[in-house]
Short mmCIF file of C-alpha atoms in Angstrom, two decimals:
data_model
loop_
_atom_site.label_atom_id
_atom_site.label_comp_id
_atom_site.label_asym_id
_atom_site.label_seq_id
_atom_site.Cartn_x
_atom_site.Cartn_y
_atom_site.Cartn_z
CA MET W 1 0.02 0.01 -0.02
CA ILE W 2 2.74 2.41 0.92
CA ILE W 3 4.66 1.65 -2.25
CA LEU W 4 1.63 2.23 -4.46
CA ALA W 5 0.83 5.48 -2.67
CA PHE W 6 4.50 6.60 -3.05
CA LEU W 7 4.35 5.95 -6.77
CA ILE W 8 1.13 7.84 -7.25
CA PHE W 9 2.15 10.78 -5.05
CA SER W 10 5.59 11.02 -6.66
CA THR W 11 4.16 10.99 -10.16
CA LEU W 12 1.52 13.61 -9.25
CA GLY W 13 4.13 15.72 -7.52
CA VAL W 14 6.50 15.85 -10.50
CA LEU W 15 3.56 16.58 -12.86
CA PHE W 16 2.43 19.32 -10.54
CA ALA W 17 5.93 20.81 -10.38
CA PHE W 18 6.33 20.81 -14.24
CA SER W 19 2.86 22.30 -14.65
CA ILE W 20 3.80 25.13 -12.30
CA LYS W 21 6.96 25.59 -14.37
CA VAL W 22 4.95 25.95 -17.56
CA ALA W 23 2.31 28.16 -16.00
CA LEU W 24 4.74 30.61 -14.44
CA SER W 25 7.47 30.75 -17.15
CA SER W 26 7.16 33.96 -19.18
CA GLU W 27 9.22 36.93 -20.29
CA ASN W 28 8.11 38.87 -17.20
CA LEU W 29 9.18 36.32 -14.64
CA GLY W 30 9.55 38.09 -11.25
CA TYR W 31 10.73 37.23 -7.80
CA THR W 32 7.27 36.27 -6.66
CA LYS W 33 6.71 33.63 -9.26
CA LEU W 34 10.22 32.27 -8.89
CA LEU W 35 10.03 32.02 -5.13
CA LEU W 36 6.59 30.42 -5.32
CA SER W 37 7.85 27.71 -7.56
CA LEU W 38 11.12 27.43 -5.59
CA GLY W 39 9.07 26.89 -2.35
CA VAL W 40 6.98 24.11 -3.89
CA ASN W 41 9.97 22.35 -5.40
CA VAL W 42 12.14 22.66 -2.28
CA PHE W 43 9.24 21.12 -0.24
CA PHE W 44 9.04 18.13 -2.59
CA MET W 45 12.78 17.82 -2.73
CA THR W 46 13.08 17.58 1.04
CA VAL W 47 10.35 14.93 1.17
CA HIS W 48 12.23 12.82 -1.37
CA MET W 49 15.54 13.45 0.38
CA ASP W 50 14.05 12.19 3.63
CA ILE W 51 12.97 9.03 1.84
CA VAL W 52 16.42 8.41 0.38
CA LYS W 53 18.42 9.37 3.38
CA PHE W 54 16.39 8.53 6.49
CA ASP W 55 13.58 6.19 5.11
CA ASN W 56 10.99 8.62 6.41
CA PHE W 57 7.77 8.81 4.31
CA LEU W 58 5.74 12.00 4.71
CA TYR W 59 2.42 10.45 5.61
CA PHE W 60 3.52 6.98 6.63
CA GLY W 61 6.47 7.55 9.03
CA HIS W 62 9.70 5.63 9.32
CA HIS W 63 9.77 2.42 7.28
CA PRO W 64 13.38 1.21 6.55
CA GLU W 65 12.14 -2.22 5.32
CA ILE W 66 10.58 -0.59 2.25
CA ILE W 67 13.90 0.59 0.95
CA ASN W 68 15.67 -2.65 1.93
CA ASN W 69 13.10 -4.78 0.08
CA TYR W 70 12.34 -2.52 -2.82
CA GLU W 71 15.49 -0.65 -3.90
CA SER W 72 13.56 0.92 -6.83
CA VAL W 73 11.60 3.08 -4.43
CA GLY W 74 14.89 4.67 -3.28
CA TRP W 75 16.04 5.18 -6.81
CA LEU W 76 12.70 6.71 -7.84
CA ALA W 77 12.85 9.12 -4.97
CA PHE W 78 16.39 10.06 -5.96
CA ILE W 79 15.29 10.65 -9.57
CA CYS W 80 12.24 12.68 -8.40
CA MET W 81 14.50 14.83 -6.29
CA PHE W 82 16.51 15.88 -9.34
CA LEU W 83 13.40 16.32 -11.45
CA HIS W 84 12.06 18.80 -8.90
CA ALA W 85 15.37 20.66 -9.09
CA LEU W 86 14.83 21.05 -12.89
CA ALA W 87 11.24 22.31 -12.55
CA LEU W 88 11.99 25.93 -11.94
CA PRO W 89 10.41 28.58 -14.24
CA VAL W 90 12.46 30.23 -16.91
CA LYS W 91 12.34 33.60 -18.66
CA ARG W 92 10.85 32.36 -21.91
CA ASN W 93 7.38 31.18 -22.88
CA MET W 94 6.95 27.42 -22.23
CA ARG W 95 3.31 27.12 -23.21
CA TRP W 96 4.19 25.67 -26.61
CA TRP W 97 5.81 22.72 -24.83
CA TRP W 98 2.62 22.07 -22.78
CA GLN W 99 0.26 22.25 -25.79
CA ARG W 100 1.93 19.64 -27.84
#
């Protein structure tokens, strides 16, 4: 159950981060938009870092047996951490990428 919830929440979190990137990216990117996106992504990055480093899941607590039995969960958390680092808005229009 925890593994399935982790897969669903991680996928939705990465999709949410990249949709924020697309929605906030424009020529008039200001500090407010950048800091809003940075706050969301740093929150998700710390959640994934806690999973990789300490085996602490946000809603489920400390479960070291999940990482020991299913190493792919740790690797997915590691990959999601870097995907959130790449989901910051940029100073160009990204809406063409989203509408494909």
